[in-house]
PDB file of C-alpha atoms in Angstrom:
ATOM      1  CA  UNK A  74      17.497  18.724   1.728  1.00 91.00           C
ATOM      2  CA  UNK A  75      14.427  16.173   2.532  1.00 96.00           C
ATOM      3  CA  UNK A  76      13.174  14.614   5.691  1.00 95.00           C
ATOM      4  CA  UNK A  77      12.483  11.021   4.408  1.00 95.00           C
ATOM      5  CA  UNK A  78       8.852  11.147   4.648  1.00 96.00           C
ATOM      6  CA  UNK A  79       7.461   9.692   1.095  1.00 97.00           C
ATOM      7  CA  UNK A  80       4.874  11.683  -0.400  1.00 97.00           C
ATOM      8  CA  UNK A  81       3.696   9.552  -3.469  1.00 98.00           C
ATOM      9  CA  UNK A  82       4.843   6.198  -5.009  1.00 98.00           C
ATOM     10  CA  UNK A  83       5.327   6.510  -8.842  1.00 98.00           C
ATOM     11  CA  UNK A  84       7.132   4.233 -11.430  1.00 98.00           C
ATOM     12  CA  UNK A  85       9.924   4.632 -13.820  1.00 98.00           C
ATOM     13  CA  UNK A  86       7.778   3.927 -17.256  1.00 98.00           C
ATOM     14  CA  UNK A  87      11.106   4.225 -19.345  1.00 97.00           C
ATOM     15  CA  UNK A  88      15.061   4.374 -19.242  1.00 95.00           C
ATOM     16  CA  UNK A  89      16.858   5.597 -22.201  1.00 94.00           C
ATOM     17  CA  UNK A  90      20.259   5.835 -22.741  1.00 91.00           C
ATOM     18  CA  UNK A  91      21.297   9.742 -23.070  1.00 86.00           C
ATOM     19  CA  UNK A  92      23.946   8.899 -25.877  1.00 83.00           C
ATOM     20  CA  UNK A  93      23.009   5.503 -27.679  1.00 77.00           C
ATOM     21  CA  UNK A  94      26.786   4.242 -28.548  1.00 78.00           C
ATOM     22  CA  UNK A  95      28.425   5.841 -24.959  1.00 81.00           C
ATOM     23  CA  UNK A  96      27.557   4.018 -22.057  1.00 72.00           C
ATOM     24  CA  UNK A  97      29.196   6.295 -19.739  1.00 79.00           C
ATOM     25  CA  UNK A  98      26.662   9.061 -20.432  1.00 82.00           C
ATOM     26  CA  UNK A  99      23.974   7.963 -18.223  1.00 91.00           C
ATOM     27  CA  UNK A 100      20.104   7.450 -18.486  1.00 95.00           C
ATOM     28  CA  UNK A 101      16.830   9.616 -18.922  1.00 96.00           C
ATOM     29  CA  UNK A 102      14.030   8.263 -16.697  1.00 98.00           C
ATOM     30  CA  UNK A 103      10.611   9.274 -17.738  1.00 98.00           C
ATOM     31  CA  UNK A 104       8.349   8.744 -14.213  1.00 98.00           C
ATOM     32  CA  UNK A 105       4.386   8.395 -13.894  1.00 98.00           C
ATOM     33  CA  UNK A 106       3.501   9.646 -10.627  1.00 98.00           C
ATOM     34  CA  UNK A 107      -0.376  10.768 -10.858  1.00 97.00           C
ATOM     35  CA  UNK A 108      -0.161  10.843  -6.918  1.00 97.00           C
ATOM     36  CA  UNK A 109       2.774  12.728  -6.788  1.00 97.00           C
ATOM     37  CA  UNK A 110       1.528  16.839  -6.176  1.00 96.00           C
ATOM     38  CA  UNK A 111       3.616  19.041  -9.256  1.00 96.00           C
ATOM     39  CA  UNK A 112       1.416  21.806  -8.683  1.00 94.00           C
ATOM     40  CA  UNK A 113       4.517  23.870  -7.889  1.00 93.00           C
ATOM     41  CA  UNK A 114       7.165  22.079  -9.702  1.00 96.00           C
ATOM     42  CA  UNK A 115       9.162  23.714 -12.171  1.00 96.00           C
ATOM     43  CA  UNK A 116      12.038  22.221 -14.272  1.00 97.00           C
ATOM     44  CA  UNK A 117      15.563  22.704 -12.549  1.00 97.00           C
ATOM     45  CA  UNK A 118      13.500  21.395  -8.853  1.00 97.00           C
ATOM     46  CA  UNK A 119      15.008  18.539  -6.953  1.00 98.00           C
ATOM     47  CA  UNK A 120      12.807  15.304  -5.784  1.00 98.00           C
ATOM     48  CA  UNK A 121      13.862  12.291  -4.059  1.00 98.00           C
ATOM     49  CA  UNK A 122      13.793   9.097  -5.783  1.00 98.00           C
ATOM     50  CA  UNK A 123      14.551   5.982  -3.655  1.00 98.00           C
ATOM     51  CA  UNK A 124      16.427   8.468  -1.741  1.00 98.00           C
ATOM     52  CA  UNK A 125      18.516  10.247  -4.617  1.00 98.00           C
ATOM     53  CA  UNK A 126      18.276  13.735  -5.015  1.00 98.00           C
ATOM     54  CA  UNK A 127      17.122  13.995  -8.464  1.00 98.00           C
ATOM     55  CA  UNK A 128      16.763  16.938 -10.855  1.00 98.00           C
ATOM     56  CA  UNK A 129      13.423  17.350 -12.981  1.00 98.00           C
ATOM     57  CA  UNK A 130      14.266  18.090 -16.704  1.00 98.00           C
ATOM     58  CA  UNK A 131      11.427  17.615 -18.092  1.00 98.00           C
ATOM     59  CA  UNK A 132       7.319  17.928 -16.978  1.00 97.00           C
ATOM     60  CA  UNK A 133       4.572  16.006 -18.182  1.00 95.00           C
ATOM     61  CA  UNK A 134       0.598  15.795 -17.173  1.00 92.00           C
ATOM     62  CA  UNK A 135       1.308  13.088 -14.246  1.00 96.00           C
ATOM     63  CA  UNK A 136       4.713  12.899 -14.665  1.00 98.00           C
ATOM     64  CA  UNK A 137       7.868  14.112 -14.713  1.00 98.00           C
ATOM     65  CA  UNK A 138      11.606  13.096 -16.466  1.00 98.00           C
ATOM     66  CA  UNK A 139      15.202  13.482 -14.863  1.00 98.00           C
ATOM     67  CA  UNK A 140      18.543  12.331 -15.896  1.00 97.00           C
ATOM     68  CA  UNK A 141      20.923  10.322 -14.134  1.00 96.00           C
ATOM     69  CA  UNK A 142      24.399  10.245 -14.914  1.00 94.00           C
ATOM     70  CA  UNK A 143      27.021   6.768 -14.580  1.00 92.00           C
ATOM     71  CA  UNK A 144      27.987   8.076 -11.371  1.00 93.00           C
ATOM     72  CA  UNK A 145      24.970   7.939  -9.421  1.00 95.00           C
ATOM     73  CA  UNK A 146      23.886   4.694 -11.139  1.00 94.00           C
ATOM     74  CA  UNK A 147      27.127   2.977  -9.817  1.00 94.00           C
ATOM     75  CA  UNK A 148      26.056   3.861  -6.653  1.00 95.00           C
ATOM     76  CA  UNK A 149      22.587   3.738  -6.058  1.00 97.00           C
ATOM     77  CA  UNK A 150      20.431   0.896  -6.983  1.00 97.00           C
ATOM     78  CA  UNK A 151      16.794   0.458  -8.358  1.00 96.00           C
ATOM     79  CA  UNK A 152      17.097   3.532 -10.724  1.00 97.00           C
ATOM     80  CA  UNK A 153      18.109   1.733 -13.824  1.00 94.00           C
ATOM     81  CA  UNK A 154      14.927  -0.314 -14.648  1.00 95.00           C
ATOM     82  CA  UNK A 155      11.322   0.346 -14.947  1.00 97.00           C
ATOM     83  CA  UNK A 156       9.506   0.083 -11.404  1.00 97.00           C
ATOM     84  CA  UNK A 157       8.127   1.691  -8.641  1.00 98.00           C
ATOM     85  CA  UNK A 158       9.930   4.080  -6.325  1.00 98.00           C
ATOM     86  CA  UNK A 159       9.487   6.510  -3.488  1.00 98.00           C
ATOM     87  CA  UNK A 160       9.432  10.431  -4.138  1.00 98.00           C
ATOM     88  CA  UNK A 161       9.664  13.116  -2.194  1.00 98.00           C
ATOM     89  CA  UNK A 162       9.876  16.690  -3.085  1.00 97.00           C
ATOM     90  CA  UNK A 163      12.628  18.887  -1.546  1.00 95.00           C
ATOM     91  CA  UNK A 164      11.908  20.997   1.770  1.00 92.00           C
ATOM     92  CA  UNK A 165      10.770  24.325   1.730  1.00 86.00           C
ATOM     93  CA  UNK A 166      11.414  27.228   4.562  1.00 81.00           C
ATOM     94  CA  UNK A 167       8.994  26.600   7.062  1.00 80.00           C
ATOM     95  CA  UNK A 168       8.085  23.059   6.267  1.00 84.00           C
ATOM     96  CA  UNK A 169       7.773  20.923   9.316  1.00 83.00           C
ATOM     97  CA  UNK A 170      10.470  18.222   9.702  1.00 83.00           C
ATOM     98  CA  UNK A 171       8.718  14.826  10.620  1.00 88.00           C
ATOM     99  CA  UNK A 172      11.113  12.143   9.648  1.00 87.00           C
ATOM    100  CA  UNK A 173      14.738  13.672  10.136  1.00 92.00           C
ATOM    101  CA  UNK A 174      17.763  15.493   8.147  1.00 90.00           C
ATOM    102  CA  UNK A 175      18.061  13.908   4.494  1.00 95.00           C
ATOM    103  CA  UNK A 176      20.548  15.098   1.845  1.00 94.00           C
ATOM    104  CA  UNK A 177      19.398  12.724  -0.893  1.00 96.00           C
ATOM    105  CA  UNK A 178      23.423  11.516  -1.302  1.00 95.00           C
ATOM    106  CA  UNK A 179      23.076   8.194  -1.075  1.00 97.00           C
ATOM    107  CA  UNK A 180      26.336   6.572   1.049  1.00 96.00           C
ATOM    108  CA  UNK A 181      26.403   3.067  -0.005  1.00 96.00           C
ATOM    109  CA  UNK A 182      24.163  -0.035  -0.877  1.00 97.00           C
ATOM    110  CA  UNK A 183      22.579  -2.707   1.759  1.00 97.00           C
ATOM    111  CA  UNK A 184      21.436  -6.139   1.509  1.00 97.00           C
ATOM    112  CA  UNK A 185      17.795  -7.052   2.785  1.00 98.00           C
ATOM    113  CA  UNK A 186      19.277  -9.753   5.650  1.00 97.00           C
ATOM    114  CA  UNK A 187      15.501 -10.317   7.212  1.00 97.00           C
ATOM    115  CA  UNK A 188      12.237  -9.074   6.429  1.00 98.00           C
ATOM    116  CA  UNK A 189       9.323 -10.873   8.382  1.00 97.00           C
ATOM    117  CA  UNK A 190       5.951 -10.064  10.205  1.00 97.00           C
ATOM    118  CA  UNK A 191       5.993  -9.506  14.058  1.00 96.00           C
ATOM    119  CA  UNK A 192       3.313  -9.263  15.488  1.00 93.00           C
ATOM    120  CA  UNK A 193       1.087  -6.272  13.618  1.00 93.00           C
ATOM    121  CA  UNK A 194       5.036  -4.639  12.365  1.00 96.00           C
ATOM    122  CA  UNK A 195       7.696  -6.047  10.170  1.00 98.00           C
ATOM    123  CA  UNK A 196      10.628  -6.291  11.001  1.00 98.00           C
ATOM    124  CA  UNK A 197      13.671  -5.585   8.470  1.00 98.00           C
ATOM    125  CA  UNK A 198      17.299  -5.968   8.385  1.00 98.00           C
ATOM    126  CA  UNK A 199      19.588  -5.111   6.728  1.00 98.00           C
ATOM    127  CA  UNK A 200      23.549  -5.721   6.553  1.00 97.00           C
ATOM    128  CA  UNK A 201      25.450  -2.250   5.392  1.00 97.00           C
ATOM    129  CA  UNK A 202      28.765  -2.355   3.860  1.00 94.00           C
ATOM    130  CA  UNK A 203      31.872  -2.213   6.992  1.00 92.00           C
ATOM    131  CA  UNK A 204      32.815   1.730   5.735  1.00 92.00           C
ATOM    132  CA  UNK A 205      29.074   3.240   7.095  1.00 94.00           C
ATOM    133  CA  UNK A 206      29.422   0.564  10.319  1.00 93.00           C
ATOM    134  CA  UNK A 207      30.397   3.505  12.553  1.00 92.00           C
ATOM    135  CA  UNK A 208      27.774   5.615  11.194  1.00 94.00           C
ATOM    136  CA  UNK A 209      24.255   2.968  12.701  1.00 95.00           C
ATOM    137  CA  UNK A 210      23.469   3.179  16.179  1.00 93.00           C
ATOM    138  CA  UNK A 211      20.773   2.242  18.522  1.00 95.00           C
ATOM    139  CA  UNK A 212      17.514   4.414  18.162  1.00 95.00           C
ATOM    140  CA  UNK A 213      19.306   6.632  15.074  1.00 94.00           C
ATOM    141  CA  UNK A 214      18.228   7.503  12.064  1.00 96.00           C
ATOM    142  CA  UNK A 215      18.768   5.716   8.292  1.00 97.00           C
ATOM    143  CA  UNK A 216      17.003   6.399   5.266  1.00 98.00           C
ATOM    144  CA  UNK A 217      16.332   3.377   3.171  1.00 98.00           C
ATOM    145  CA  UNK A 218      15.596   3.883  -0.544  1.00 98.00           C
ATOM    146  CA  UNK A 219      13.987   7.253   0.957  1.00 98.00           C
ATOM    147  CA  UNK A 220      12.584   6.464   4.093  1.00 98.00           C
ATOM    148  CA  UNK A 221      13.116   7.771   6.843  1.00 97.00           C
ATOM    149  CA  UNK A 222      13.374   4.846   9.419  1.00 98.00           C
ATOM    150  CA  UNK A 223      14.840   4.323  13.535  1.00 97.00           C
ATOM    151  CA  UNK A 224      16.995   1.580  14.073  1.00 97.00           C
ATOM    152  CA  UNK A 225      16.512  -0.786  16.821  1.00 97.00           C
ATOM    153  CA  UNK A 226      19.426  -3.157  16.620  1.00 97.00           C
ATOM    154  CA  UNK A 227      22.972  -3.064  15.541  1.00 97.00           C
ATOM    155  CA  UNK A 228      25.286  -5.744  14.963  1.00 95.00           C
ATOM    156  CA  UNK A 229      28.551  -5.639  14.359  1.00 92.00           C
ATOM    157  CA  UNK A 230      30.970  -8.521  12.477  1.00 83.00           C
ATOM    158  CA  UNK A 231      34.192  -8.398  10.279  1.00 78.00           C
ATOM    159  CA  UNK A 232      32.083  -9.058   7.074  1.00 75.00           C
ATOM    160  CA  UNK A 233      29.923  -6.086   7.535  1.00 81.00           C
ATOM    161  CA  UNK A 234      27.560  -4.134  10.211  1.00 94.00           C
ATOM    162  CA  UNK A 235      23.818  -5.655  10.296  1.00 97.00           C
ATOM    163  CA  UNK A 236      20.862  -3.449  11.533  1.00 97.00           C
ATOM    164  CA  UNK A 237      17.511  -4.023  12.351  1.00 98.00           C
ATOM    165  CA  UNK A 238      14.480  -1.136  11.997  1.00 97.00           C
ATOM    166  CA  UNK A 239      10.822  -2.420  12.802  1.00 97.00           C
ATOM    167  CA  UNK A 240       7.918  -0.851  10.167  1.00 97.00           C
ATOM    168  CA  UNK A 241       4.602  -0.275  11.241  1.00 97.00           C
ATOM    169  CA  UNK A 242       1.513  -0.763   8.737  1.00 97.00           C
ATOM    170  CA  UNK A 243       1.066   2.452   7.508  1.00 96.00           C
ATOM    171  CA  UNK A 244       4.844   2.897   5.993  1.00 97.00           C
ATOM    172  CA  UNK A 245       4.798  -0.238   4.180  1.00 96.00           C
ATOM    173  CA  UNK A 246       1.367   0.618   2.742  1.00 97.00           C
ATOM    174  CA  UNK A 247       2.756   4.234   1.657  1.00 97.00           C
ATOM    175  CA  UNK A 248       6.342   2.893   0.343  1.00 98.00           C
ATOM    176  CA  UNK A 249       8.009   0.834  -2.106  1.00 98.00           C
ATOM    177  CA  UNK A 250       9.370  -1.029   1.212  1.00 98.00           C
ATOM    178  CA  UNK A 251       6.425  -3.838   0.856  1.00 97.00           C
ATOM    179  CA  UNK A 252       8.103  -5.067  -2.182  1.00 97.00           C
ATOM    180  CA  UNK A 253      11.350  -5.951  -0.357  1.00 98.00           C
ATOM    181  CA  UNK A 254      12.422  -9.382  -0.282  1.00 98.00           C
ATOM    182  CA  UNK A 255      15.795 -11.237   1.615  1.00 98.00           C
ATOM    183  CA  UNK A 256      18.558 -10.714  -0.751  1.00 97.00           C
ATOM    184  CA  UNK A 257      17.234  -7.214  -1.921  1.00 98.00           C
ATOM    185  CA  UNK A 258      19.623  -4.346  -2.505  1.00 98.00           C
ATOM    186  CA  UNK A 259      18.204  -0.987  -1.073  1.00 98.00           C
ATOM    187  CA  UNK A 260      20.101   2.562  -1.200  1.00 98.00           C
ATOM    188  CA  UNK A 261      21.550   3.761   2.366  1.00 98.00           C
ATOM    189  CA  UNK A 262      22.069   6.954   3.621  1.00 97.00           C
ATOM    190  CA  UNK A 263      23.375   7.595   6.995  1.00 96.00           C
ATOM    191  CA  UNK A 264      22.349  10.066   9.360  1.00 93.00           C
ATOM    192  CA  UNK A 265      24.235  13.796   8.364  1.00 88.00           C
ATOM    193  CA  UNK A 266      24.705  14.673  11.902  1.00 87.00           C
ATOM    194  CA  UNK A 267      26.373  11.394  12.472  1.00 86.00           C
ATOM    195  CA  UNK A 268      28.762  12.051   8.902  1.00 81.00           C
ATOM    196  CA  UNK A 269      29.778  15.815  10.949  1.00 81.00           C
ATOM    197  CA  UNK A 270      30.343  14.444  14.092  1.00 84.00           C
ATOM    198  CA  UNK A 271      32.814  11.660  12.741  1.00 80.00           C
ATOM    199  CA  UNK A 272      34.476  14.287  10.871  1.00 78.00           C
ATOM    200  CA  UNK A 273      34.802  16.334  13.877  1.00 83.00           C
ATOM    201  CA  UNK A 274      36.139  13.348  16.148  1.00 82.00           C
ATOM    202  CA  UNK A 275      38.744  12.297  13.372  1.00 78.00           C
ATOM    203  CA  UNK A 276      40.286  15.832  13.329  1.00 76.00           C
ATOM    204  CA  UNK A 277      40.800  16.077  17.108  1.00 70.00           C
ATOM    205  CA  UNK A 278      42.529  12.992  17.467  1.00 65.00           C
ATOM    206  CA  UNK A 279      44.737  13.934  14.434  1.00 60.00           C
ATOM    207  CA  UNK A 280      45.640  16.883  16.597  1.00 58.00           C
TER     208      UNK A 280
END
């Protein structure tokens, strides 16, 4: 489990096919992360990369490697090429929950529809897939590329659900969100509590 509070920005250095002649085998990613605390990281530990929970398979002096399956690649963005990525280690028992409960399971991919300064902050709008619309609510939580954020507005339409977020300067400074542009695709994870509430309500209605 994670909190959506990014502890460092790393950089995917290499993306290598696991099997040269089998495109379905996925990739091995090597990440350079000098600002990420690896002092207590072991092989097999979980790290959220752009919001997706991955397992450490190799450790280097200033980085680590992970294997990503074809299934994960099909359901996420930003993990199939070199570039900056948000990093967060898994929570430990007793850690502070400064963001919200994040599982590291990407539920869908959204598209940035607006990203512009408003006063000292920035307004970010994202269009999410219609099947995720029921999970977004005013003042509810959402994870975008691994960052825990609060929804300020929700607009539903036949094409999808657009929600708006206010991003403070500190969040932009310490995450990859500063690189977003209109048209960019982002990893979305809905609030875990909303997911369970929807499941319980659907069963109650069915009965």
